[in-house]
Amino acid sequence: MKNLKNELQNLIFGNESKGRSKSFKKFQLYLRRNEKASSVSSKEKYFKKEEAIYLSEFITKEDFWFESEISSDNYLTEGAEQKVYRLDDQYVIKLNDAIFYESWSDYFNSLLIHNYFFPSTEYELLGFRKINEELHSVVKQRFITSTEMADLKLVELFLSHNHFERTRNNDYFNKEIGLIFEDLHDENIISNNGILYFIDTVFYLTKEFYQD
């Protein structure tokens, strides 16, 4: 378990990442480097808004605004944090405003961890766009069809085997790593022929994560 924690710490605090996580890492690193220069503390209410300003400037510099049309004909569903559109027969795109997170840095950390744990449903960052003046990420993810309802008892068994303890409802905590794993209801986990696919995950780092 200590080796896993070290790998995740290297993933979050290191300067490199592989595959589809590279773009997430680039923007995560940018925010991390600019956090010290920010006039607003990460504990203050307006920190995320200032982050969005820094981030928007960097997006423009990197020419990473998502300009392609997203047709309403391809709309599939939406939740509190995102809207989902069909891209093609294999992928969907998701527009996310990071509302579940206190900062954009936390959002990028969560997606980096998702890609580490669940490469079969890894996210790829396609760019960003503003909707009603609010910044949204545009990510691409494999489209998984459901053949049966996900058995949440099997989810709990799987996570328990990996040292995640259920705290309440569909939320879990790995105290050895210092990692919270939330919102694991049956709409965020797809079961296809008995195989579980985690498609919408929310990870939070706790103070224990930062300790050796």
mmCIF file of C-alpha atoms in Angstrom:
data_model
loop_
_atom_site.group_PDB
_atom_site.id
_atom_site.type_symbol
_atom_site.label_atom_id
_atom_site.label_comp_id
_atom_site.label_asym_id
_atom_site.label_seq_id
_atom_site.Cartn_x
_atom_site.Cartn_y
_atom_site.Cartn_z
ATOM 1 C CA MET A 1 0.000 0.000 0.000
ATOM 2 C CA LYS A 2 2.913 2.339 0.706
ATOM 3 C CA ASN A 3 4.211 1.745 -2.830
ATOM 4 C CA LEU A 4 0.800 2.682 -4.225
ATOM 5 C CA LYS A 5 0.741 5.857 -2.160
ATOM 6 C CA ASN A 6 4.229 6.761 -3.397
ATOM 7 C CA GLU A 7 3.128 6.225 -6.996
ATOM 8 C CA LEU A 8 0.088 8.449 -6.526
ATOM 9 C CA GLN A 9 2.186 11.122 -4.823
ATOM 10 C CA ASN A 10 4.601 11.043 -7.768
ATOM 11 C CA LEU A 11 1.622 11.308 -10.108
ATOM 12 C CA ILE A 12 0.239 14.385 -8.333
ATOM 13 C CA PHE A 13 3.437 16.159 -7.314
ATOM 14 C CA GLY A 14 5.757 15.051 -10.113
ATOM 15 C CA ASN A 15 6.401 16.950 -13.318
ATOM 16 C CA GLU A 16 5.605 14.268 -15.858
ATOM 17 C CA SER A 17 2.691 12.128 -16.944
ATOM 18 C CA LYS A 18 2.041 9.626 -19.715
ATOM 19 C CA GLY A 19 -0.546 9.041 -22.405
ATOM 20 C CA ARG A 20 -3.862 10.870 -22.280
ATOM 21 C CA SER A 21 -3.037 12.333 -18.862
ATOM 22 C CA LYS A 22 -0.369 14.647 -20.302
ATOM 23 C CA SER A 23 -2.747 17.523 -20.995
ATOM 24 C CA PHE A 24 -4.288 17.322 -17.531
ATOM 25 C CA LYS A 25 -0.802 17.363 -16.049
ATOM 26 C CA LYS A 26 0.219 20.418 -18.066
ATOM 27 C CA PHE A 27 -2.640 22.498 -16.686
ATOM 28 C CA GLN A 28 -2.330 21.053 -13.188
ATOM 29 C CA LEU A 29 1.362 21.986 -13.141
ATOM 30 C CA TYR A 30 0.602 25.487 -14.392
ATOM 31 C CA LEU A 31 -1.894 26.091 -11.596
ATOM 32 C CA ARG A 32 0.401 24.596 -8.984
ATOM 33 C CA ARG A 33 3.268 26.857 -10.024
ATOM 34 C CA ASN A 34 1.031 29.920 -10.015
ATOM 35 C CA GLU A 35 -0.618 29.148 -6.697
ATOM 36 C CA LYS A 36 2.282 30.707 -4.783
ATOM 37 C CA ALA A 37 1.957 33.898 -6.826
ATOM 38 C CA SER A 38 -1.786 34.145 -6.275
ATOM 39 C CA SER A 39 -3.075 37.016 -4.168
ATOM 40 C CA VAL A 40 -5.846 34.770 -2.841
ATOM 41 C CA SER A 41 -5.304 31.870 -0.443
ATOM 42 C CA SER A 42 -6.580 28.441 -1.498
ATOM 43 C CA LYS A 43 -8.748 28.540 1.638
ATOM 44 C CA GLU A 44 -10.553 31.697 0.561
ATOM 45 C CA LYS A 45 -13.904 31.840 -1.181
ATOM 46 C CA TYR A 46 -12.678 33.489 -4.379
ATOM 47 C CA PHE A 47 -9.645 31.281 -4.977
ATOM 48 C CA LYS A 48 -11.351 29.175 -7.659
ATOM 49 C CA LYS A 49 -12.444 32.263 -9.594
ATOM 50 C CA GLU A 50 -8.901 33.614 -9.602
ATOM 51 C CA GLU A 51 -7.708 30.178 -10.702
ATOM 52 C CA ALA A 52 -10.111 30.347 -13.645
ATOM 53 C CA ILE A 53 -8.603 33.685 -14.688
ATOM 54 C CA TYR A 54 -5.047 32.284 -14.620
ATOM 55 C CA LEU A 55 -6.242 29.153 -16.364
ATOM 56 C CA SER A 56 -8.059 31.059 -19.125
ATOM 57 C CA GLU A 57 -4.925 33.069 -19.891
ATOM 58 C CA PHE A 58 -2.903 29.868 -20.166
ATOM 59 C CA ILE A 59 -5.563 28.202 -22.339
ATOM 60 C CA THR A 60 -5.346 31.109 -24.761
ATOM 61 C CA LYS A 61 -1.560 30.955 -24.765
ATOM 62 C CA GLU A 62 -1.659 27.231 -25.472
ATOM 63 C CA ASP A 63 -4.439 27.646 -28.077
ATOM 64 C CA PHE A 64 -6.495 25.057 -26.226
ATOM 65 C CA TRP A 65 -10.023 26.446 -26.468
ATOM 66 C CA PHE A 66 -12.442 23.863 -27.845
ATOM 67 C CA GLU A 67 -13.974 25.548 -30.873
ATOM 68 C CA SER A 68 -15.716 22.602 -32.537
ATOM 69 C CA GLU A 69 -19.487 22.603 -32.631
ATOM 70 C CA ILE A 70 -21.274 20.429 -30.093
ATOM 71 C CA SER A 71 -24.633 19.573 -31.606
ATOM 72 C CA SER A 72 -27.683 19.394 -29.374
ATOM 73 C CA ASP A 73 -28.720 16.401 -31.502
ATOM 74 C CA ASN A 74 -25.941 14.432 -29.792
ATOM 75 C CA TYR A 75 -27.046 15.330 -26.269
ATOM 76 C CA LEU A 76 -27.322 12.263 -23.997
ATOM 77 C CA THR A 77 -27.700 13.313 -20.381
ATOM 78 C CA GLU A 78 -26.464 15.646 -17.667
ATOM 79 C CA GLY A 79 -25.850 15.819 -13.943
ATOM 80 C CA ALA A 80 -25.055 18.552 -11.471
ATOM 81 C CA GLU A 81 -21.510 18.917 -12.768
ATOM 82 C CA GLN A 82 -21.547 18.052 -16.459
ATOM 83 C CA LYS A 83 -23.351 17.576 -19.748
ATOM 84 C CA VAL A 84 -22.704 14.505 -21.874
ATOM 85 C CA TYR A 85 -22.819 14.289 -25.684
ATOM 86 C CA ARG A 86 -22.266 11.410 -28.078
ATOM 87 C CA LEU A 87 -19.095 11.930 -30.104
ATOM 88 C CA ASP A 88 -19.209 8.770 -32.224
ATOM 89 C CA ASP A 89 -19.897 5.050 -31.814
ATOM 90 C CA GLN A 90 -17.027 4.655 -29.369
ATOM 91 C CA TYR A 91 -16.750 7.877 -27.376
ATOM 92 C CA VAL A 92 -18.660 10.591 -25.573
ATOM 93 C CA ILE A 93 -17.581 14.107 -24.694
ATOM 94 C CA LYS A 94 -18.329 15.698 -21.330
ATOM 95 C CA LEU A 95 -18.473 19.374 -20.453
ATOM 96 C CA ASN A 96 -17.573 19.832 -16.793
ATOM 97 C CA ASP A 97 -17.454 23.018 -14.712
ATOM 98 C CA ALA A 98 -15.646 21.346 -11.762
ATOM 99 C CA ILE A 99 -18.488 22.299 -9.412
ATOM 100 C CA PHE A 100 -17.783 19.305 -7.156
ATOM 101 C CA TYR A 101 -14.307 20.657 -6.373
ATOM 102 C CA GLU A 102 -13.045 23.599 -4.350
ATOM 103 C CA SER A 103 -10.445 24.334 -7.026
ATOM 104 C CA TRP A 104 -9.554 23.478 -10.607
ATOM 105 C CA SER A 105 -6.346 21.952 -9.254
ATOM 106 C CA ASP A 106 -8.450 19.477 -7.262
ATOM 107 C CA TYR A 107 -10.407 18.654 -10.421
ATOM 108 C CA PHE A 108 -7.238 17.899 -12.393
ATOM 109 C CA ASN A 109 -5.884 15.793 -9.519
ATOM 110 C CA SER A 110 -9.080 13.739 -9.511
ATOM 111 C CA LEU A 111 -8.887 13.018 -13.229
ATOM 112 C CA LEU A 112 -5.214 12.096 -13.029
ATOM 113 C CA ILE A 113 -6.074 9.576 -10.299
ATOM 114 C CA HIS A 114 -9.018 8.247 -12.304
ATOM 115 C CA ASN A 115 -6.776 7.600 -15.307
ATOM 116 C CA TYR A 116 -4.293 5.810 -13.050
ATOM 117 C CA PHE A 117 -6.888 3.481 -11.513
ATOM 118 C CA PHE A 118 -9.242 3.035 -14.468
ATOM 119 C CA PRO A 119 -7.395 3.112 -17.808
ATOM 120 C CA SER A 120 -10.305 1.359 -19.570
ATOM 121 C CA THR A 121 -12.389 4.520 -19.076
ATOM 122 C CA GLU A 122 -9.620 7.084 -19.001
ATOM 123 C CA TYR A 123 -10.337 10.720 -19.744
ATOM 124 C CA GLU A 124 -8.669 12.711 -22.521
ATOM 125 C CA LEU A 125 -8.695 16.495 -22.306
ATOM 126 C CA LEU A 126 -9.817 17.998 -25.617
ATOM 127 C CA GLY A 127 -9.853 21.608 -24.495
ATOM 128 C CA PHE A 128 -11.936 24.188 -22.671
ATOM 129 C CA ARG A 129 -14.862 26.435 -23.467
ATOM 130 C CA LYS A 130 -16.887 29.080 -21.669
ATOM 131 C CA ILE A 131 -20.622 28.644 -21.217
ATOM 132 C CA ASN A 132 -22.473 31.620 -19.769
ATOM 133 C CA GLU A 133 -19.076 33.039 -18.798
ATOM 134 C CA GLU A 134 -18.260 29.931 -16.739
ATOM 135 C CA LEU A 135 -15.186 27.887 -17.584
ATOM 136 C CA HIS A 136 -15.789 24.234 -18.563
ATOM 137 C CA SER A 137 -13.396 21.464 -19.461
ATOM 138 C CA VAL A 138 -14.194 19.334 -22.516
ATOM 139 C CA VAL A 139 -13.123 15.735 -22.024
ATOM 140 C CA LYS A 140 -13.440 12.606 -24.128
ATOM 141 C CA GLN A 141 -14.198 9.189 -22.654
ATOM 142 C CA ARG A 142 -14.942 5.729 -23.982
ATOM 143 C CA PHE A 143 -18.671 5.000 -24.335
ATOM 144 C CA ILE A 144 -19.641 1.902 -22.343
ATOM 145 C CA THR A 145 -23.012 0.239 -22.836
ATOM 146 C CA SER A 146 -24.800 -1.244 -19.858
ATOM 147 C CA THR A 147 -26.007 -4.850 -20.049
ATOM 148 C CA GLU A 148 -27.251 -4.987 -16.460
ATOM 149 C CA MET A 149 -27.557 -2.786 -13.392
ATOM 150 C CA ALA A 150 -24.307 -2.417 -11.453
ATOM 151 C CA ASP A 151 -24.399 -4.387 -8.210
ATOM 152 C CA LEU A 152 -23.286 -1.931 -5.522
ATOM 153 C CA LYS A 153 -22.539 -4.821 -3.164
ATOM 154 C CA LEU A 154 -19.930 -6.048 -5.644
ATOM 155 C CA VAL A 155 -18.584 -2.493 -5.880
ATOM 156 C CA GLU A 156 -18.191 -2.388 -2.103
ATOM 157 C CA LEU A 157 -16.496 -5.808 -2.107
ATOM 158 C CA PHE A 158 -14.085 -4.724 -4.845
ATOM 159 C CA LEU A 159 -13.195 -1.486 -3.064
ATOM 160 C CA SER A 160 -12.892 -3.208 0.314
ATOM 161 C CA HIS A 161 -10.378 -5.613 -1.238
ATOM 162 C CA ASN A 162 -8.406 -2.519 -2.275
ATOM 163 C CA HIS A 163 -8.546 -1.031 1.255
ATOM 164 C CA PHE A 164 -11.361 1.463 0.637
ATOM 165 C CA GLU A 165 -13.839 1.504 3.514
ATOM 166 C CA ARG A 166 -17.402 2.674 2.940
ATOM 167 C CA THR A 167 -18.079 5.708 5.108
ATOM 168 C CA ARG A 168 -21.667 6.529 4.182
ATOM 169 C CA ASN A 169 -24.042 5.853 1.307
ATOM 170 C CA ASN A 170 -21.772 5.468 -1.745
ATOM 171 C CA ASP A 171 -18.683 7.239 -0.396
ATOM 172 C CA TYR A 172 -15.402 5.524 0.483
ATOM 173 C CA PHE A 173 -12.128 6.357 2.209
ATOM 174 C CA ASN A 174 -8.684 4.762 2.038
ATOM 175 C CA LYS A 175 -7.004 5.916 5.244
ATOM 176 C CA GLU A 176 -3.652 4.332 4.352
ATOM 177 C CA ILE A 177 -3.381 6.520 1.263
ATOM 178 C CA GLY A 178 -5.452 9.458 2.482
ATOM 179 C CA LEU A 179 -7.834 9.295 -0.460
ATOM 180 C CA ILE A 180 -11.590 9.909 -0.509
ATOM 181 C CA PHE A 181 -13.585 8.244 -3.310
ATOM 182 C CA GLU A 182 -17.133 9.599 -3.574
ATOM 183 C CA ASP A 183 -20.407 9.455 -5.467
ATOM 184 C CA LEU A 184 -20.286 5.787 -6.463
ATOM 185 C CA HIS A 185 -23.971 5.352 -7.193
ATOM 186 C CA ASP A 186 -25.242 3.090 -9.958
ATOM 187 C CA GLU A 187 -25.292 5.833 -12.616
ATOM 188 C CA ASN A 188 -21.545 6.388 -12.229
ATOM 189 C CA ILE A 189 -20.649 2.707 -12.582
ATOM 190 C CA ILE A 190 -21.542 0.683 -15.673
ATOM 191 C CA SER A 191 -21.801 -3.093 -15.636
ATOM 192 C CA ASN A 192 -21.195 -4.767 -18.997
ATOM 193 C CA ASN A 193 -21.416 -8.557 -18.990
ATOM 194 C CA GLY A 194 -20.401 -8.672 -15.350
ATOM 195 C CA ILE A 195 -17.449 -6.286 -15.717
ATOM 196 C CA LEU A 196 -17.598 -3.038 -13.739
ATOM 197 C CA TYR A 197 -16.564 0.208 -15.431
ATOM 198 C CA PHE A 198 -16.121 3.345 -13.339
ATOM 199 C CA ILE A 199 -17.081 6.238 -15.613
ATOM 200 C CA ASP A 200 -17.672 9.273 -13.369
ATOM 201 C CA THR A 201 -15.409 9.353 -10.344
ATOM 202 C CA VAL A 202 -14.715 11.977 -7.710
ATOM 203 C CA PHE A 203 -11.457 11.741 -5.748
ATOM 204 C CA TYR A 204 -10.310 14.064 -2.967
ATOM 205 C CA LEU A 205 -6.900 14.206 -1.333
ATOM 206 C CA THR A 206 -6.808 14.506 2.462
ATOM 207 C CA LYS A 207 -4.008 15.757 4.717
ATOM 208 C CA GLU A 208 -2.897 12.126 5.203
ATOM 209 C CA PHE A 209 -2.056 11.943 1.496
ATOM 210 C CA TYR A 210 0.648 14.554 1.970
ATOM 211 C CA GLN A 211 2.335 12.625 4.760
ATOM 212 C CA ASP A 212 5.045 10.004 4.216
#
